[in-house]
PDB file of C-alpha atoms and ligand atoms in Angstrom:
ATOM      1  CA  UNK A   1      -3.459  38.151 -24.964  1.00  0.00           C
ATOM      2  CA  UNK A   2      -0.949  40.204 -26.883  1.00  0.00           C
ATOM      3  CA  UNK A   3       1.800  38.524 -24.874  1.00  0.00           C
ATOM      4  CA  UNK A   4       0.379  35.148 -25.855  1.00  0.00           C
ATOM      5  CA  UNK A   5       0.419  36.285 -29.432  1.00  0.00           C
ATOM      6  CA  UNK A   6       4.020  37.354 -29.179  1.00  0.00           C
ATOM      7  CA  UNK A   7       4.989  34.014 -27.658  1.00  0.00           C
ATOM      8  CA  UNK A   8       3.349  32.031 -30.456  1.00  0.00           C
ATOM      9  CA  UNK A   9       5.931  30.251 -32.503  1.00  0.00           C
ATOM     10  CA  UNK A  10       8.640  30.822 -29.936  1.00  0.00           C
ATOM     11  CA  UNK A  11       8.183  27.491 -28.124  1.00  0.00           C
ATOM     12  CA  UNK A  12      11.178  26.065 -29.936  1.00  0.00           C
ATOM     13  CA  UNK A  13      13.265  29.011 -28.849  1.00  0.00           C
ATOM     14  CA  UNK A  14      15.620  27.939 -26.113  1.00  0.00           C
ATOM     15  CA  UNK A  15      16.437  30.346 -23.361  1.00  0.00           C
ATOM     16  CA  UNK A  16      20.125  30.378 -22.406  1.00  0.00           C
ATOM     17  CA  UNK A  17      20.835  28.208 -19.440  1.00  0.00           C
ATOM     18  CA  UNK A  18      21.178  30.219 -16.264  1.00  0.00           C
ATOM     19  CA  UNK A  19      24.742  30.370 -15.209  1.00  0.00           C
ATOM     20  CA  UNK A  20      25.561  30.088 -11.530  1.00  0.00           C
ATOM     21  CA  UNK A  21      27.176  33.226 -10.246  1.00  0.00           C
ATOM     22  CA  UNK A  22      30.290  33.152  -8.120  1.00  0.00           C
ATOM     23  CA  UNK A  23      31.458  36.066  -5.972  1.00  0.00           C
ATOM     24  CA  UNK A  24      34.636  36.134  -3.924  1.00  0.00           C
ATOM     25  CA  UNK A  25      34.671  37.887  -0.537  1.00  0.00           C
ATOM     26  CA  UNK A  26      37.914  39.792  -0.079  1.00  0.00           C
ATOM     27  CA  UNK A  27      39.426  41.889   2.700  1.00  0.00           C
ATOM     28  CA  UNK A  28      42.254  42.133   5.154  1.00  0.00           C
ATOM     29  CA  UNK A  29      43.084  39.530   7.831  1.00  0.00           C
ATOM     30  CA  UNK A  30      40.382  39.628  10.514  1.00  0.00           C
ATOM     31  CA  UNK A  31      38.114  42.107   8.700  1.00  0.00           C
ATOM     32  CA  UNK A  32      35.196  39.731   9.213  1.00  0.00           C
ATOM     33  CA  UNK A  33      34.873  37.672   6.057  1.00  0.00           C
ATOM     34  CA  UNK A  34      34.012  34.488   7.920  1.00  0.00           C
ATOM     35  CA  UNK A  35      31.447  36.287  10.113  1.00  0.00           C
ATOM     36  CA  UNK A  36      29.886  37.885   7.028  1.00  0.00           C
ATOM     37  CA  UNK A  37      29.581  34.532   5.279  1.00  0.00           C
ATOM     38  CA  UNK A  38      28.319  32.715   8.365  1.00  0.00           C
ATOM     39  CA  UNK A  39      25.541  35.310   8.814  1.00  0.00           C
ATOM     40  CA  UNK A  40      24.437  34.720   5.248  1.00  0.00           C
ATOM     41  CA  UNK A  41      24.581  30.976   5.691  1.00  0.00           C
ATOM     42  CA  UNK A  42      22.922  30.725   9.068  1.00  0.00           C
ATOM     43  CA  UNK A  43      20.881  33.775   9.826  1.00  0.00           C
ATOM     44  CA  UNK A  44      19.191  34.586   6.556  1.00  0.00           C
ATOM     45  CA  UNK A  45      16.747  31.713   5.992  1.00  0.00           C
ATOM     46  CA  UNK A  46      15.558  33.149   2.711  1.00  0.00           C
ATOM     47  CA  UNK A  47      19.116  33.051   1.356  1.00  0.00           C
ATOM     48  CA  UNK A  48      20.015  29.613   2.572  1.00  0.00           C
ATOM     49  CA  UNK A  49      18.559  27.861  -0.444  1.00  0.00           C
ATOM     50  CA  UNK A  50      20.036  30.354  -2.822  1.00  0.00           C
ATOM     51  CA  UNK A  51      23.586  30.790  -1.621  1.00  0.00           C
ATOM     52  CA  UNK A  52      26.372  28.271  -1.304  1.00  0.00           C
ATOM     53  CA  UNK A  53      29.158  29.341   0.994  1.00  0.00           C
ATOM     54  CA  UNK A  54      32.679  28.134   0.239  1.00  0.00           C
ATOM     55  CA  UNK A  55      34.904  28.940   3.212  1.00  0.00           C
ATOM     56  CA  UNK A  56      38.644  29.500   2.957  1.00  0.00           C
ATOM     57  CA  UNK A  57      40.510  26.193   3.267  1.00  0.00           C
ATOM     58  CA  UNK A  58      42.374  27.304   6.385  1.00  0.00           C
ATOM     59  CA  UNK A  59      41.684  23.992   8.124  1.00  0.00           C
ATOM     60  CA  UNK A  60      43.621  22.280   5.304  1.00  0.00           C
ATOM     61  CA  UNK A  61      46.581  24.601   6.021  1.00  0.00           C
ATOM     62  CA  UNK A  62      46.549  23.781   9.711  1.00  0.00           C
ATOM     63  CA  UNK A  63      46.441  20.022   9.325  1.00  0.00           C
ATOM     64  CA  UNK A  64      48.485  18.575   6.443  1.00  0.00           C
ATOM     65  CA  UNK A  65      48.964  14.852   5.954  1.00  0.00           C
ATOM     66  CA  UNK A  66      48.958  12.033   8.443  1.00  0.00           C
ATOM     67  CA  UNK A  67      51.635  13.904  10.398  1.00  0.00           C
ATOM     68  CA  UNK A  68      49.219  16.849  10.896  1.00  0.00           C
ATOM     69  CA  UNK A  69      51.703  19.528   9.853  1.00  0.00           C
ATOM     70  CA  UNK A  70      50.512  23.047  10.419  1.00  0.00           C
ATOM     71  CA  UNK A  71      51.854  24.939   7.379  1.00  0.00           C
ATOM     72  CA  UNK A  72      50.187  28.221   8.386  1.00  0.00           C
ATOM     73  CA  UNK A  73      52.091  28.052  11.625  1.00  0.00           C
ATOM     74  CA  UNK A  74      55.337  27.057   9.880  1.00  0.00           C
ATOM     75  CA  UNK A  75      54.948  30.027   7.539  1.00  0.00           C
ATOM     76  CA  UNK A  76      54.563  32.604  10.351  1.00  0.00           C
ATOM     77  CA  UNK A  77      57.332  30.908  12.393  1.00  0.00           C
ATOM     78  CA  UNK A  78      59.890  30.874   9.537  1.00  0.00           C
ATOM     79  CA  UNK A  79      58.427  33.071   6.789  1.00  0.00           C
ATOM     80  CA  UNK A  80      61.570  33.165   4.652  1.00  0.00           C
ATOM     81  CA  UNK A  81      61.783  29.393   4.617  1.00  0.00           C
ATOM     82  CA  UNK A  82      58.116  28.658   4.021  1.00  0.00           C
ATOM     83  CA  UNK A  83      56.453  31.615   2.214  1.00  0.00           C
ATOM     84  CA  UNK A  84      56.702  30.005  -1.222  1.00  0.00           C
ATOM     85  CA  UNK A  85      55.764  26.541  -0.014  1.00  0.00           C
ATOM     86  CA  UNK A  86      52.746  27.993   1.833  1.00  0.00           C
ATOM     87  CA  UNK A  87      51.485  30.144  -1.056  1.00  0.00           C
ATOM     88  CA  UNK A  88      51.879  27.170  -3.355  1.00  0.00           C
ATOM     89  CA  UNK A  89      49.823  25.051  -1.033  1.00  0.00           C
ATOM     90  CA  UNK A  90      47.222  27.782  -0.590  1.00  0.00           C
ATOM     91  CA  UNK A  91      46.701  27.763  -4.372  1.00  0.00           C
ATOM     92  CA  UNK A  92      46.393  23.984  -4.510  1.00  0.00           C
ATOM     93  CA  UNK A  93      43.869  23.886  -1.663  1.00  0.00           C
ATOM     94  CA  UNK A  94      41.776  26.585  -3.385  1.00  0.00           C
ATOM     95  CA  UNK A  95      41.633  24.386  -6.466  1.00  0.00           C
ATOM     96  CA  UNK A  96      40.542  21.465  -4.233  1.00  0.00           C
ATOM     97  CA  UNK A  97      37.964  23.597  -2.467  1.00  0.00           C
ATOM     98  CA  UNK A  98      36.547  24.894  -5.761  1.00  0.00           C
ATOM     99  CA  UNK A  99      36.230  21.361  -7.089  1.00  0.00           C
ATOM    100  CA  UNK A 100      34.321  20.275  -3.986  1.00  0.00           C
ATOM    101  CA  UNK A 101      31.763  23.011  -4.557  1.00  0.00           C
ATOM    102  CA  UNK A 102      31.649  22.819  -8.352  1.00  0.00           C
ATOM    103  CA  UNK A 103      28.630  20.538  -8.625  1.00  0.00           C
ATOM    104  CA  UNK A 104      26.401  22.557  -6.352  1.00  0.00           C
ATOM    105  CA  UNK A 105      23.119  23.781  -7.732  1.00  0.00           C
ATOM    106  CA  UNK A 106      22.438  26.911  -5.681  1.00  0.00           C
ATOM    107  CA  UNK A 107      22.392  29.890  -7.972  1.00  0.00           C
ATOM    108  CA  UNK A 108      24.914  31.961  -6.035  1.00  0.00           C
ATOM    109  CA  UNK A 109      28.277  30.799  -4.751  1.00  0.00           C
ATOM    110  CA  UNK A 110      30.169  32.975  -2.259  1.00  0.00           C
ATOM    111  CA  UNK A 111      33.784  32.023  -1.836  1.00  0.00           C
ATOM    112  CA  UNK A 112      36.093  33.352   0.876  1.00  0.00           C
ATOM    113  CA  UNK A 113      38.997  34.961  -0.912  1.00  0.00           C
ATOM    114  CA  UNK A 114      40.418  33.888  -4.312  1.00  0.00           C
ATOM    115  CA  UNK A 115      43.641  32.958  -6.044  1.00  0.00           C
ATOM    116  CA  UNK A 116      43.664  36.579  -7.250  1.00  0.00           C
ATOM    117  CA  UNK A 117      44.018  38.076  -3.768  1.00  0.00           C
ATOM    118  CA  UNK A 118      46.577  35.367  -2.995  1.00  0.00           C
ATOM    119  CA  UNK A 119      48.637  36.674  -5.805  1.00  0.00           C
ATOM    120  CA  UNK A 120      47.856  40.415  -5.780  1.00  0.00           C
ATOM    121  CA  UNK A 121      47.984  40.829  -2.006  1.00  0.00           C
ATOM    122  CA  UNK A 122      49.824  38.046  -0.190  1.00  0.00           C
ATOM    123  CA  UNK A 123      52.423  36.933  -2.689  1.00  0.00           C
ATOM    124  CA  UNK A 124      53.260  40.630  -3.315  1.00  0.00           C
ATOM    125  CA  UNK A 125      53.457  41.299   0.416  1.00  0.00           C
ATOM    126  CA  UNK A 126      55.721  38.366   1.236  1.00  0.00           C
ATOM    127  CA  UNK A 127      57.967  39.230  -1.677  1.00  0.00           C
ATOM    128  CA  UNK A 128      58.224  42.845  -0.461  1.00  0.00           C
ATOM    129  CA  UNK A 129      59.074  41.552   3.014  1.00  0.00           C
ATOM    130  CA  UNK A 130      61.868  39.501   1.331  1.00  0.00           C
ATOM    131  CA  UNK A 131      60.244  36.331   2.502  1.00  0.00           C
ATOM    132  CA  UNK A 132      59.981  35.215  -1.146  1.00  0.00           C
ATOM    133  CA  UNK A 133      63.061  35.770  -3.287  1.00  0.00           C
ATOM    134  CA  UNK A 134      63.175  36.841  -6.973  1.00  0.00           C
ATOM    135  CA  UNK A 135      63.413  33.289  -8.165  1.00  0.00           C
ATOM    136  CA  UNK A 136      60.443  32.124  -6.072  1.00  0.00           C
ATOM    137  CA  UNK A 137      58.121  34.910  -7.143  1.00  0.00           C
ATOM    138  CA  UNK A 138      59.182  34.387 -10.726  1.00  0.00           C
ATOM    139  CA  UNK A 139      58.282  30.695 -10.452  1.00  0.00           C
ATOM    140  CA  UNK A 140      54.897  31.591  -8.873  1.00  0.00           C
ATOM    141  CA  UNK A 141      54.161  34.110 -11.635  1.00  0.00           C
ATOM    142  CA  UNK A 142      55.204  31.769 -14.376  1.00  0.00           C
ATOM    143  CA  UNK A 143      52.692  29.066 -13.537  1.00  0.00           C
ATOM    144  CA  UNK A 144      49.881  31.295 -12.260  1.00  0.00           C
ATOM    145  CA  UNK A 145      48.296  32.465 -15.528  1.00  0.00           C
ATOM    146  CA  UNK A 146      48.507  29.218 -17.482  1.00  0.00           C
ATOM    147  CA  UNK A 147      47.155  27.171 -14.536  1.00  0.00           C
ATOM    148  CA  UNK A 148      44.302  29.602 -13.791  1.00  0.00           C
ATOM    149  CA  UNK A 149      43.231  29.769 -17.421  1.00  0.00           C
ATOM    150  CA  UNK A 150      42.918  25.994 -17.467  1.00  0.00           C
ATOM    151  CA  UNK A 151      40.719  26.106 -14.357  1.00  0.00           C
ATOM    152  CA  UNK A 152      37.816  28.407 -15.213  1.00  0.00           C
ATOM    153  CA  UNK A 153      36.000  27.595 -11.928  1.00  0.00           C
ATOM    154  CA  UNK A 154      38.570  29.760 -10.145  1.00  0.00           C
ATOM    155  CA  UNK A 155      37.501  32.848 -12.001  1.00  0.00           C
ATOM    156  CA  UNK A 156      34.613  34.650 -10.260  1.00  0.00           C
ATOM    157  CA  UNK A 157      31.915  36.867 -11.683  1.00  0.00           C
ATOM    158  CA  UNK A 158      32.714  39.549  -9.137  1.00  0.00           C
ATOM    159  CA  UNK A 159      34.229  40.500  -5.838  1.00  0.00           C
ATOM    160  CA  UNK A 160      32.761  41.730  -2.567  1.00  0.00           C
ATOM    161  CA  UNK A 161      35.392  43.806  -0.769  1.00  0.00           C
ATOM    162  CA  UNK A 162      34.993  44.114   2.955  1.00  0.00           C
ATOM    163  CA  UNK A 163      36.931  47.205   3.680  1.00  0.00           C
ATOM    164  CA  UNK A 164      38.136  48.357   7.059  1.00  0.00           C
ATOM    165  CA  UNK A 165      41.156  50.244   8.416  1.00  0.00           C
ATOM    166  CA  UNK A 166      44.254  48.249   9.367  1.00  0.00           C
ATOM    167  CA  UNK A 167      43.715  49.455  12.942  1.00  0.00           C
ATOM    168  CA  UNK A 168      40.260  47.903  13.069  1.00  0.00           C
ATOM    169  CA  UNK A 169      41.595  44.608  11.647  1.00  0.00           C
ATOM    170  CA  UNK A 170      44.452  44.661  14.143  1.00  0.00           C
ATOM    171  CA  UNK A 171      42.035  45.098  17.043  1.00  0.00           C
ATOM    172  CA  UNK A 172      39.846  42.263  15.775  1.00  0.00           C
ATOM    173  CA  UNK A 173      42.882  40.069  15.310  1.00  0.00           C
ATOM    174  CA  UNK A 174      43.952  40.702  18.892  1.00  0.00           C
ATOM    175  CA  UNK A 175      40.501  39.715  20.148  1.00  0.00           C
ATOM    176  CA  UNK A 176      40.383  36.620  18.006  1.00  0.00           C
ATOM    177  CA  UNK A 177      43.907  35.507  18.948  1.00  0.00           C
ATOM    178  CA  UNK A 178      44.447  32.786  16.320  1.00  0.00           C
ATOM    179  CA  UNK A 179      47.529  31.059  17.717  1.00  0.00           C
ATOM    180  CA  UNK A 180      49.517  31.117  14.424  1.00  0.00           C
ATOM    181  CA  UNK A 181      49.041  34.921  14.002  1.00  0.00           C
ATOM    182  CA  UNK A 182      50.866  36.059  17.144  1.00  0.00           C
ATOM    183  CA  UNK A 183      53.624  37.601  15.036  1.00  0.00           C
ATOM    184  CA  UNK A 184      51.379  39.495  12.558  1.00  0.00           C
ATOM    185  CA  UNK A 185      52.144  43.183  13.061  1.00  0.00           C
ATOM    186  CA  UNK A 186      50.069  46.306  12.410  1.00  0.00           C
ATOM    187  CA  UNK A 187      52.612  47.201   9.758  1.00  0.00           C
ATOM    188  CA  UNK A 188      52.076  43.928   7.914  1.00  0.00           C
ATOM    189  CA  UNK A 189      48.304  44.553   8.015  1.00  0.00           C
ATOM    190  CA  UNK A 190      48.925  48.063   6.643  1.00  0.00           C
ATOM    191  CA  UNK A 191      50.861  46.555   3.743  1.00  0.00           C
ATOM    192  CA  UNK A 192      48.044  44.055   3.071  1.00  0.00           C
ATOM    193  CA  UNK A 193      45.511  46.891   3.253  1.00  0.00           C
ATOM    194  CA  UNK A 194      47.420  49.007   0.674  1.00  0.00           C
ATOM    195  CA  UNK A 195      47.587  46.004  -1.661  1.00  0.00           C
ATOM    196  CA  UNK A 196      43.843  45.365  -1.382  1.00  0.00           C
ATOM    197  CA  UNK A 197      43.215  49.065  -2.073  1.00  0.00           C
ATOM    198  CA  UNK A 198      45.390  49.302  -5.171  1.00  0.00           C
ATOM    199  CA  UNK A 199      44.017  46.026  -6.481  1.00  0.00           C
ATOM    200  CA  UNK A 200      40.304  46.521  -5.822  1.00  0.00           C
ATOM    201  CA  UNK A 201      39.871  50.297  -5.784  1.00  0.00           C
ATOM    202  CA  UNK A 202      39.805  52.350  -8.925  1.00  0.00           C
ATOM    203  CA  UNK A 203      42.188  55.160  -9.548  1.00  0.00           C
ATOM    204  CA  UNK A 204      41.493  58.475  -7.749  1.00  0.00           C
ATOM    205  CA  UNK A 205      38.328  60.274  -8.684  1.00  0.00           C
ATOM    206  CA  UNK A 206      36.128  57.316  -9.517  1.00  0.00           C
ATOM    207  CA  UNK A 207      33.122  56.886  -7.294  1.00  0.00           C
ATOM    208  CA  UNK A 208      32.595  53.970  -5.011  1.00  0.00           C
ATOM    209  CA  UNK A 209      29.772  51.455  -5.413  1.00  0.00           C
ATOM    210  CA  UNK A 210      29.466  49.171  -8.340  1.00  0.00           C
ATOM    211  CA  UNK A 211      32.526  49.169 -10.540  1.00  0.00           C
ATOM    212  CA  UNK A 212      33.451  47.509 -13.723  1.00  0.00           C
ATOM    213  CA  UNK A 213      36.622  45.590 -13.329  1.00  0.00           C
ATOM    214  CA  UNK A 214      37.915  47.053 -16.569  1.00  0.00           C
ATOM    215  CA  UNK A 215      38.579  50.211 -14.475  1.00  0.00           C
ATOM    216  CA  UNK A 216      40.720  48.308 -12.104  1.00  0.00           C
ATOM    217  CA  UNK A 217      44.480  47.930 -12.117  1.00  0.00           C
ATOM    218  CA  UNK A 218      43.919  44.198 -11.993  1.00  0.00           C
ATOM    219  CA  UNK A 219      44.126  43.897 -15.779  1.00  0.00           C
ATOM    220  CA  UNK A 220      47.357  45.757 -15.965  1.00  0.00           C
ATOM    221  CA  UNK A 221      48.882  43.253 -13.612  1.00  0.00           C
ATOM    222  CA  UNK A 222      47.529  40.472 -15.780  1.00  0.00           C
ATOM    223  CA  UNK A 223      45.945  38.870 -12.776  1.00  0.00           C
ATOM    224  CA  UNK A 224      42.549  38.208 -14.364  1.00  0.00           C
ATOM    225  CA  UNK A 225      41.973  36.771 -17.801  1.00  0.00           C
ATOM    226  CA  UNK A 226      40.354  39.219 -20.233  1.00  0.00           C
ATOM    227  CA  UNK A 227      36.583  39.024 -20.803  1.00  0.00           C
ATOM    228  CA  UNK A 228      35.622  38.299 -17.233  1.00  0.00           C
ATOM    229  CA  UNK A 229      32.295  40.024 -16.517  1.00  0.00           C
ATOM    230  CA  UNK A 230      32.996  40.857 -12.950  1.00  0.00           C
ATOM    231  CA  UNK A 231      32.179  43.655 -10.694  1.00  0.00           C
ATOM    232  CA  UNK A 232      33.261  44.899  -7.336  1.00  0.00           C
ATOM    233  CA  UNK A 233      31.004  45.748  -4.416  1.00  0.00           C
ATOM    234  CA  UNK A 234      32.306  47.432  -1.337  1.00  0.00           C
ATOM    235  CA  UNK A 235      31.156  47.071   2.212  1.00  0.00           C
ATOM    236  CA  UNK A 236      32.675  49.498   4.663  1.00  0.00           C
ATOM    237  CA  UNK A 237      33.434  47.511   7.766  1.00  0.00           C
ATOM    238  CA  UNK A 238      34.894  49.722  10.479  1.00  0.00           C
ATOM    239  CA  UNK A 239      31.789  49.451  12.620  1.00  0.00           C
TER     240      UNK A 239
HETATM  241  N1  DCP B 301      47.013  33.962   4.357  1.00  0.00           N
HETATM  242  C1  DCP B 301      48.237  34.126   3.719  1.00  0.00           C
HETATM  243  N2  DCP B 301      48.309  34.071   2.362  1.00  0.00           N
HETATM  244  C2  DCP B 301      47.195  33.842   1.634  1.00  0.00           C
HETATM  245  C3  DCP B 301      45.964  33.708   2.235  1.00  0.00           C
HETATM  246  C4  DCP B 301      45.905  33.723   3.627  1.00  0.00           C
HETATM  247  O1  DCP B 301      49.289  34.353   4.360  1.00  0.00           O
HETATM  248  N3  DCP B 301      47.316  33.784   0.294  1.00  0.00           N
HETATM  249  C5  DCP B 301      47.002  33.929   5.792  1.00  0.00           C
HETATM  250  C6  DCP B 301      46.556  35.264   6.420  1.00  0.00           C
HETATM  251  C7  DCP B 301      45.895  34.793   7.672  1.00  0.00           C
HETATM  252  C8  DCP B 301      45.292  33.428   7.357  1.00  0.00           C
HETATM  253  O2  DCP B 301      46.014  32.988   6.242  1.00  0.00           O
HETATM  254  O3  DCP B 301      46.846  34.619   8.728  1.00  0.00           O
HETATM  255  C9  DCP B 301      43.820  33.538   7.032  1.00  0.00           C
HETATM  256  O4  DCP B 301      43.640  34.806   6.485  1.00  0.00           O
HETATM  257  P1  DCP B 301      42.355  35.449   5.974  1.00  0.00           P
HETATM  258  O5  DCP B 301      42.393  36.900   6.070  1.00  0.00           O
HETATM  259  O6  DCP B 301      42.051  34.957   4.616  1.00  0.00           O
HETATM  260  O7  DCP B 301      41.200  34.909   6.927  1.00  0.00           O
HETATM  261  P2  DCP B 301      40.683  35.501   8.277  1.00  0.00           P
HETATM  262  O8  DCP B 301      40.105  34.320   9.046  1.00  0.00           O
HETATM  263  O9  DCP B 301      41.719  36.325   9.005  1.00  0.00           O
HETATM  264  O10 DCP B 301      39.527  36.451   7.736  1.00  0.00           O
HETATM  265  P3  DCP B 301      38.301  37.027   8.525  1.00  0.00           P
HETATM  266  O11 DCP B 301      38.640  37.301   9.967  1.00  0.00           O
HETATM  267  O12 DCP B 301      37.960  38.260   7.724  1.00  0.00           O
HETATM  268  O13 DCP B 301      37.231  35.989   8.407  1.00  0.00           O
END
C-alpha cells in the first residue's frame, strides 16, 4: 500500500529508456573468442533472446569484391606492402558490421574485437615490426579519433578480455591451422599479448576483476573518447 502511495502522482514521470549494452570480446589470436561467443549464442538457450552476437568480419577480409581477393592472406604474405591497406579495410568492415547490427533489439550486444584493439594492438604491432612506416601510422592515427567520434556505435560499454598465455594461443593456432596464418610466429603472438596486457590491464598493484577504464592506459593513448562508461572483465583462458 505504501508503495502505491509513493507511486501516486508519478504516472507522468518517464523512466529513462533502457540503453542497449555493447561489450567487445578481446584477446590474442586463437585465444577462443569465436568459441566463447558461439557457446553463448548456441548453447545457452536462456541467453539467446537476450544477447546478439556480432562476429568479427573475417569473412569479408577473405573475400573482397567480385575478384574474391583475400586481403588477410595478402597481408600475411607481404606484410610490408599490405599492412596499412589491411588495417584500413579492417576498420571499414567493422563500421559495416556495426551498422548491420545497429537496429537489433536484444538488450546485450557482444562484438568480437573492436576498432580499439585494432589500433592499440595490431596497428602498434605491425608498426613495431616495420610493416607500417611512420607516414602510414601517422595517417591511421590522424583519421582514427575524428572518425570514431562521429560513429558512436563503435564505442562499447565495456570489454571482456579473454586472457591466455602466448604459448596456449600458439598451440591453439597450430591445431586450428587457418591457411593464412601459417607465418604467424610465437614471437608475434608474444608481442600481441604484451599489447593486450598494457592496454587492458591496470598498472601493477591493482587487483583483477571489474575495473574502471579510467584506471587504464587507454585514455593516455587517446584511444577512447572521454566519458565512456566502460568496464573490463577478465576471463583466464589457459585451460
Ligand atoms: N587481425 C589483424 N589485425 C586486426 C585484426 C585481426 O591482423 N586489426 C588478424 C589476426 C588474425 C585474424 O586477423 O590472423 C583474426 O584474428 P582474431 O584474433 O581477431 O580472430 P581469431 O579467429 O584468431 O580469434 P579466436 O580464435 O579467439 O576466435
